Amino acid sequence: MLLVTGGAGFIGSNVVAALNEAGRSDVVVCDLLGNDGKWRNLAKRQLVDIVPPSELLDWLKGRKLDALIHLGAISATTATDGDLVFETNFRMSMRLLDWCTAGAVPFIYASSAATYGDGEAGFGDDASLPALKKLRPMNLYGWSKHLFDLAVAERVARGDKLPPQWAGLKFFNVFGPNEYHKGAMMSVLARRFDDVKAGRVVQLFKSHREGIADGDQRRDFIYVDDVVRVIMWLLATPSVSGLFNVGTGKARSFRDLMLAAYAALGARPNIEYVDMPEQIRGSYQYFTQSEVDRLHRAGYNGGFTTLEDAVKAYVGDYLDRPDRFR
């Protein structure tokens, strides 16, 4: 069997879909479905079981897995409950790492581009302890992910035993189907698509930094299909371990993202720029761009979808259809 933690979430449900499409029906999801319709992310899938996180460690006792894909986390960059985030994102990850190490089970886990903070130390995915210790995440979520990266890196540096394959993936700005339960953490495209379609004005943030135009704050936007392709490649390539950025390597603006949505619909752009809330101005990232050389050197050659093509696919295949789910 394969276990996907966070398998009812955004990236996780897309991984489950890809596994099913590859002929794997022996998939177990660890997640909470809750009351926000997250079950719809799995409505088209075949599963063995859905295990609540509180029962996972007991469920794992005596079991053998082909691989554990650990995507479950409190992923909101606005999270403030430090104890809950630490327990969920760090301590549970450590327990799963130990379980995979003891049982010789491949372990693929989600890190985050949030570990890079404001980008002052760059966006290179150097997994050495000295390089990682230079990073300063700007929020609780990023710190919790960074702490786990450090723990893994320390084990590597000491030569400690690890799973036969381990891979940490620093996801950049992922967007695509099945993100609809994420509320304020959805991509701007998903949040604003109905406004775009209806011809209503779409608001983007003004710039409060000299030399950067309104709406020209840039992110490394990556379509979820590309993220899933990397994970599937790792499952098929057990000789590869390490910490890798997962982004396109090209920063694009929020304006570009929304203009691509208008173009996909053949609609006239209707964008206005509003002041950024005072409470986030000091911690707002104006630029993220992954360095993907290490992933390429490891042998990955799956390529990445351009922003325009990704938006066109997302709009045409999902957002502009009655059924938006994969």
Short mmCIF file of C-alpha atoms in Angstrom, two decimals:
data_model
loop_
_atom_site.label_atom_id
_atom_site.label_comp_id
_atom_site.label_asym_id
_atom_site.label_seq_id
_atom_site.Cartn_x
_atom_site.Cartn_y
_atom_site.Cartn_z
CA MET A 1 0.00 0.00 0.00
CA LEU A 2 0.85 3.66 -0.35
CA LEU A 3 0.01 6.18 2.36
CA VAL A 4 -0.66 9.84 1.52
CA THR A 5 -1.01 12.10 4.55
CA GLY A 6 -3.04 15.21 3.76
CA GLY A 7 -4.48 13.14 0.93
CA ALA A 8 -7.85 14.92 0.99
CA GLY A 9 -6.16 18.30 0.66
CA PHE A 10 -5.10 20.22 -2.41
CA ILE A 11 -1.81 18.67 -3.48
CA GLY A 12 -2.55 15.40 -1.72
CA SER A 13 -5.79 14.72 -3.59
CA ASN A 14 -4.06 15.43 -6.89
CA VAL A 15 -1.36 12.90 -5.94
CA VAL A 16 -4.06 10.35 -5.09
CA ALA A 17 -5.67 11.03 -8.48
CA ALA A 18 -2.36 10.45 -10.26
CA LEU A 19 -1.78 7.22 -8.34
CA ASN A 20 -5.24 5.94 -9.29
CA GLU A 21 -4.63 6.93 -12.90
CA ALA A 22 -1.35 4.98 -12.81
CA GLY A 23 -3.27 1.88 -11.71
CA ARG A 24 -2.74 2.09 -7.95
CA SER A 25 -5.96 1.58 -6.00
CA ASP A 26 -4.16 0.43 -2.84
CA VAL A 27 -3.96 3.98 -1.49
CA VAL A 28 -4.65 5.00 2.10
CA VAL A 29 -5.30 8.63 2.96
CA CYS A 30 -4.59 10.17 6.35
CA ASP A 31 -6.67 13.31 6.76
CA LEU A 32 -9.73 14.93 8.33
CA LEU A 33 -12.62 15.56 5.95
CA GLY A 34 -14.38 18.06 8.22
CA ASN A 35 -17.51 19.96 7.20
CA ASP A 36 -16.18 22.15 4.40
CA GLY A 37 -16.75 19.75 1.52
CA LYS A 38 -13.17 18.52 1.35
CA TRP A 39 -14.51 15.01 0.64
CA ARG A 40 -15.27 16.21 -2.88
CA ASN A 41 -11.52 16.26 -3.57
CA LEU A 42 -11.64 12.45 -3.29
CA ALA A 43 -15.11 11.80 -4.71
CA LYS A 44 -13.72 10.35 -7.97
CA ARG A 45 -11.01 8.27 -6.32
CA GLN A 46 -10.60 4.67 -5.17
CA LEU A 47 -9.12 4.22 -1.70
CA VAL A 48 -8.44 1.49 0.84
CA ASP A 49 -9.14 3.68 3.87
CA ILE A 50 -9.15 7.20 5.32
CA VAL A 51 -7.36 7.32 8.67
CA PRO A 52 -7.72 10.29 11.05
CA PRO A 53 -4.35 11.81 12.04
CA SER A 54 -4.97 11.03 15.71
CA GLU A 55 -5.14 7.31 14.87
CA LEU A 56 -2.27 7.17 12.38
CA LEU A 57 0.54 5.97 14.62
CA ASP A 58 -1.57 3.10 15.94
CA TRP A 59 -2.68 2.29 12.38
CA LEU A 60 0.94 2.07 11.24
CA LYS A 61 1.94 -0.53 13.84
CA GLY A 62 2.95 -3.76 12.18
CA ARG A 63 2.29 -2.48 8.65
CA LYS A 64 4.53 -2.36 5.62
CA LEU A 65 4.17 0.35 2.97
CA ASP A 66 5.65 0.81 -0.48
CA ALA A 67 6.10 4.51 0.34
CA LEU A 68 4.82 7.25 2.63
CA ILE A 69 4.03 10.59 1.00
CA HIS A 70 3.74 13.08 3.84
CA LEU A 71 1.83 16.17 2.72
CA GLY A 72 -0.37 16.68 5.78
CA ALA A 73 0.23 19.90 7.70
CA ILE A 74 -1.27 23.09 8.99
CA SER A 75 -0.31 25.06 5.91
CA ALA A 76 -1.89 28.46 6.51
CA THR A 77 0.80 31.13 6.53
CA THR A 78 -1.48 33.10 8.88
CA ALA A 79 -1.60 30.33 11.54
CA THR A 80 -0.88 31.61 15.06
CA ASP A 81 -1.29 28.59 17.40
CA GLY A 82 2.38 27.78 17.89
CA ASP A 83 1.81 24.65 19.98
CA LEU A 84 -0.63 23.14 17.50
CA VAL A 85 1.55 23.96 14.47
CA PHE A 86 4.65 22.55 16.17
CA GLU A 87 2.88 19.35 17.17
CA THR A 88 1.27 18.87 13.76
CA ASN A 89 4.04 19.99 11.42
CA PHE A 90 7.19 19.07 13.30
CA ARG A 91 6.60 16.37 15.90
CA MET A 92 4.33 14.26 13.71
CA SER A 93 6.81 14.57 10.85
CA MET A 94 9.60 13.37 13.14
CA ARG A 95 7.55 10.35 14.22
CA LEU A 96 6.83 9.43 10.60
CA LEU A 97 10.49 9.87 9.65
CA ASP A 98 11.48 7.54 12.50
CA TRP A 99 8.84 4.98 11.44
CA CYS A 100 10.04 5.02 7.83
CA THR A 101 13.65 4.73 8.97
CA ALA A 102 12.92 1.73 11.19
CA GLY A 103 10.85 -0.01 8.53
CA ALA A 104 12.98 0.95 5.49
CA VAL A 105 10.05 2.72 3.84
CA PRO A 106 10.66 5.50 1.26
CA PHE A 107 9.65 8.88 2.70
CA ILE A 108 8.67 11.87 0.54
CA TYR A 109 7.62 14.96 2.45
CA ALA A 110 6.43 18.49 1.82
CA SER A 111 8.68 21.31 2.88
CA SER A 112 7.87 24.83 1.64
CA ALA A 113 9.24 27.92 -0.06
CA ALA A 114 8.05 29.71 3.09
CA THR A 115 11.29 28.47 4.69
CA TYR A 116 13.17 31.07 2.62
CA GLY A 117 11.56 34.01 4.40
CA ASP A 118 12.04 37.32 2.59
CA GLY A 119 14.51 35.75 0.16
CA GLU A 120 17.47 37.74 1.45
CA ALA A 121 19.47 34.49 1.75
CA GLY A 122 18.41 33.45 -1.75
CA PHE A 123 16.25 30.58 -2.96
CA GLY A 124 18.89 27.90 -3.40
CA ASP A 125 17.93 24.44 -2.12
CA ASP A 126 21.32 23.69 -0.55
CA ALA A 127 20.48 21.04 2.05
CA SER A 128 23.65 21.46 4.10
CA LEU A 129 23.28 22.57 7.70
CA PRO A 130 25.31 25.79 7.26
CA ALA A 131 23.14 26.86 4.30
CA LEU A 132 19.85 25.99 6.01
CA LYS A 133 20.85 27.84 9.17
CA LYS A 134 21.06 31.09 7.19
CA LEU A 135 17.34 31.00 6.38
CA ARG A 136 14.89 33.08 8.40
CA PRO A 137 11.23 32.12 7.79
CA MET A 138 8.78 34.98 8.27
CA ASN A 139 5.82 33.03 9.63
CA LEU A 140 5.02 30.15 11.99
CA TYR A 141 4.22 27.73 9.19
CA GLY A 142 7.53 28.39 7.42
CA TRP A 143 9.46 28.02 10.68
CA SER A 144 7.84 24.64 11.45
CA LYS A 145 8.81 23.32 8.00
CA HIS A 146 12.32 24.76 8.31
CA LEU A 147 12.81 23.10 11.68
CA PHE A 148 12.05 19.70 10.18
CA ASP A 149 14.40 20.33 7.23
CA LEU A 150 17.12 21.11 9.78
CA ALA A 151 16.43 17.90 11.70
CA VAL A 152 16.74 15.80 8.54
CA ALA A 153 19.88 17.67 7.44
CA GLU A 154 21.49 17.04 10.82
CA ARG A 155 20.87 13.32 10.51
CA VAL A 156 22.41 13.37 7.04
CA ALA A 157 25.45 15.30 8.33
CA ARG A 158 25.97 12.84 11.19
CA GLY A 159 25.61 9.84 8.92
CA ASP A 160 22.60 8.60 10.87
CA LYS A 161 20.34 5.95 9.44
CA LEU A 162 17.56 7.31 7.22
CA PRO A 163 14.84 5.76 5.04
CA PRO A 164 16.15 4.06 1.87
CA GLN A 165 14.79 7.07 -0.02
CA TRP A 166 13.97 10.43 1.50
CA ALA A 167 13.01 13.60 -0.33
CA GLY A 168 11.92 16.98 0.97
CA LEU A 169 10.10 19.18 -1.53
CA LYS A 170 10.06 22.95 -1.18
CA PHE A 171 6.86 23.81 -3.00
CA PHE A 172 6.56 27.34 -4.34
CA ASN A 173 3.17 28.93 -5.25
CA VAL A 174 1.11 25.93 -6.30
CA PHE A 175 -2.29 26.42 -7.93
CA GLY A 176 -4.82 24.16 -9.60
CA PRO A 177 -7.94 22.02 -9.09
CA ASN A 178 -9.08 20.89 -5.63
CA GLU A 179 -7.79 23.96 -3.79
CA TYR A 180 -11.30 25.32 -3.20
CA HIS A 181 -11.55 24.32 0.49
CA LYS A 182 -8.54 26.48 1.38
CA GLY A 183 -10.47 29.74 1.75
CA ALA A 184 -8.11 32.69 2.02
CA MET A 185 -5.18 30.37 1.24
CA MET A 186 -6.53 29.58 -2.24
CA SER A 187 -4.64 31.00 -5.17
CA VAL A 188 -5.67 34.48 -6.27
CA LEU A 189 -6.86 32.92 -9.54
CA ALA A 190 -9.27 30.55 -7.80
CA ARG A 191 -10.53 33.26 -5.43
CA ARG A 192 -11.15 35.80 -8.18
CA PHE A 193 -12.23 33.62 -11.10
CA ASP A 194 -15.97 34.19 -10.63
CA ASP A 195 -15.33 37.95 -10.67
CA VAL A 196 -13.27 37.62 -13.85
CA LYS A 197 -16.00 35.57 -15.53
CA ALA A 198 -18.77 37.98 -14.44
CA GLY A 199 -16.87 41.07 -15.59
CA ARG A 200 -16.62 42.44 -12.07
CA VAL A 201 -13.55 44.40 -11.06
CA VAL A 202 -10.65 42.31 -9.72
CA GLN A 203 -8.57 43.89 -6.99
CA LEU A 204 -4.83 43.38 -6.66
CA PHE A 205 -2.47 44.97 -4.17
CA LYS A 206 -0.72 48.22 -4.84
CA SER A 207 3.03 48.15 -4.40
CA HIS A 208 4.47 49.79 -1.32
CA ARG A 209 8.05 49.33 -2.41
CA GLU A 210 9.96 51.75 -4.61
CA GLY A 211 10.78 50.45 -8.07
CA ILE A 212 8.01 47.83 -8.10
CA ALA A 213 4.79 48.65 -9.96
CA ASP A 214 1.32 47.94 -8.62
CA GLY A 215 0.44 44.30 -9.20
CA ASP A 216 4.02 43.49 -10.13
CA GLN A 217 4.78 41.56 -6.94
CA ARG A 218 6.15 38.30 -8.28
CA ARG A 219 5.87 34.64 -7.35
CA ASP A 220 7.07 31.38 -8.78
CA PHE A 221 3.64 30.05 -9.75
CA ILE A 222 3.61 26.32 -10.47
CA TYR A 223 0.67 24.26 -11.71
CA VAL A 224 -0.24 21.34 -9.44
CA ASP A 225 0.16 18.86 -12.34
CA ASP A 226 3.86 19.73 -12.43
CA VAL A 227 4.20 19.18 -8.67
CA VAL A 228 2.49 15.80 -8.94
CA ARG A 229 4.76 14.84 -11.84
CA VAL A 230 7.82 15.43 -9.64
CA ILE A 231 6.37 13.28 -6.84
CA MET A 232 5.51 10.46 -9.25
CA TRP A 233 9.02 10.64 -10.70
CA LEU A 234 10.52 10.31 -7.23
CA LEU A 235 8.35 7.26 -6.50
CA ALA A 236 9.65 5.70 -9.71
CA THR A 237 13.27 6.71 -8.99
CA PRO A 238 14.12 5.35 -5.52
CA SER A 239 17.83 6.07 -5.97
CA VAL A 240 17.18 9.83 -5.63
CA SER A 241 17.17 11.44 -2.19
CA GLY A 242 17.61 15.04 -1.09
CA LEU A 243 15.96 18.40 -0.50
CA PHE A 244 14.63 19.97 -3.70
CA ASN A 245 12.87 23.13 -4.78
CA VAL A 246 9.70 22.48 -6.75
CA GLY A 247 8.95 25.57 -8.80
CA THR A 248 9.27 26.63 -12.42
CA GLY A 249 12.36 28.77 -11.87
CA LYS A 250 10.55 31.79 -13.36
CA ALA A 251 8.92 34.49 -11.25
CA ARG A 252 5.77 36.03 -12.72
CA SER A 253 3.58 38.86 -11.44
CA PHE A 254 0.09 38.65 -9.99
CA ARG A 255 -0.93 40.90 -12.87
CA ASP A 256 0.40 38.33 -15.35
CA LEU A 257 -1.61 35.62 -13.57
CA MET A 258 -4.87 37.51 -13.82
CA LEU A 259 -4.26 38.70 -17.38
CA ALA A 260 -3.78 35.04 -18.34
CA ALA A 261 -7.19 34.27 -16.84
CA TYR A 262 -8.84 37.05 -18.86
CA ALA A 263 -7.09 35.76 -21.97
CA ALA A 264 -8.27 32.21 -21.31
CA LEU A 265 -11.86 33.49 -21.29
CA GLY A 266 -11.37 35.96 -24.12
CA ALA A 267 -12.48 38.73 -21.74
CA ARG A 268 -11.40 42.34 -21.37
CA PRO A 269 -9.22 42.92 -18.25
CA ASN A 270 -10.86 44.86 -15.40
CA ILE A 271 -8.25 45.24 -12.65
CA GLU A 272 -7.88 47.88 -9.95
CA TYR A 273 -5.18 48.22 -7.33
CA VAL A 274 -5.91 48.67 -3.63
CA ASP A 275 -3.72 49.40 -0.63
CA MET A 276 -2.14 46.40 1.04
CA PRO A 277 -3.40 45.97 4.64
CA GLU A 278 -1.06 47.60 7.15
CA GLN A 279 -0.72 44.41 9.20
CA ILE A 280 0.94 42.44 6.38
CA ARG A 281 3.07 45.13 4.73
CA GLY A 282 6.10 44.44 6.87
CA SER A 283 6.11 40.69 6.17
CA TYR A 284 4.90 40.64 2.57
CA GLN A 285 7.12 38.85 0.04
CA TYR A 286 7.61 40.85 -3.16
CA PHE A 287 9.58 38.17 -4.99
CA THR A 288 10.04 34.41 -4.94
CA GLN A 289 11.81 32.38 -7.60
CA SER A 290 13.03 28.84 -7.18
CA GLU A 291 16.38 27.54 -8.27
CA VAL A 292 15.69 24.11 -9.78
CA ASP A 293 19.20 23.08 -10.82
CA ARG A 294 19.46 20.39 -8.13
CA LEU A 295 16.25 18.72 -9.30
CA HIS A 296 17.53 18.71 -12.86
CA ARG A 297 20.93 17.38 -11.80
CA ALA A 298 19.16 14.57 -9.96
CA GLY A 299 17.73 13.52 -13.32
CA TYR A 300 14.31 15.12 -13.46
CA ASN A 301 13.47 16.24 -17.00
CA GLY A 302 9.67 16.48 -16.87
CA GLY A 303 9.69 20.21 -17.54
CA PHE A 304 7.24 22.79 -16.23
CA THR A 305 4.08 24.28 -17.71
CA THR A 306 4.21 27.97 -18.65
CA LEU A 307 1.98 30.28 -16.65
CA GLU A 308 -0.27 31.02 -19.62
CA ASP A 309 -0.70 27.35 -20.53
CA ALA A 310 -1.31 26.38 -16.90
CA VAL A 311 -3.96 29.05 -16.42
CA LYS A 312 -5.62 28.08 -19.70
CA ALA A 313 -5.76 24.43 -18.59
CA TYR A 314 -7.04 25.29 -15.10
CA VAL A 315 -9.74 27.59 -16.47
CA GLY A 316 -10.81 25.36 -19.36
CA ASP A 317 -10.69 22.00 -17.59
CA TYR A 318 -11.92 23.01 -14.13
CA LEU A 319 -12.79 26.59 -13.14
CA ASP A 320 -15.09 27.27 -16.08
CA ARG A 321 -16.99 23.99 -15.71
CA PRO A 322 -19.90 22.96 -13.47
CA ASP A 323 -17.68 20.30 -11.89
CA ARG A 324 -14.43 21.95 -10.84
CA PHE A 325 -12.92 18.92 -9.13
CA ARG A 326 -10.24 16.57 -10.42
#
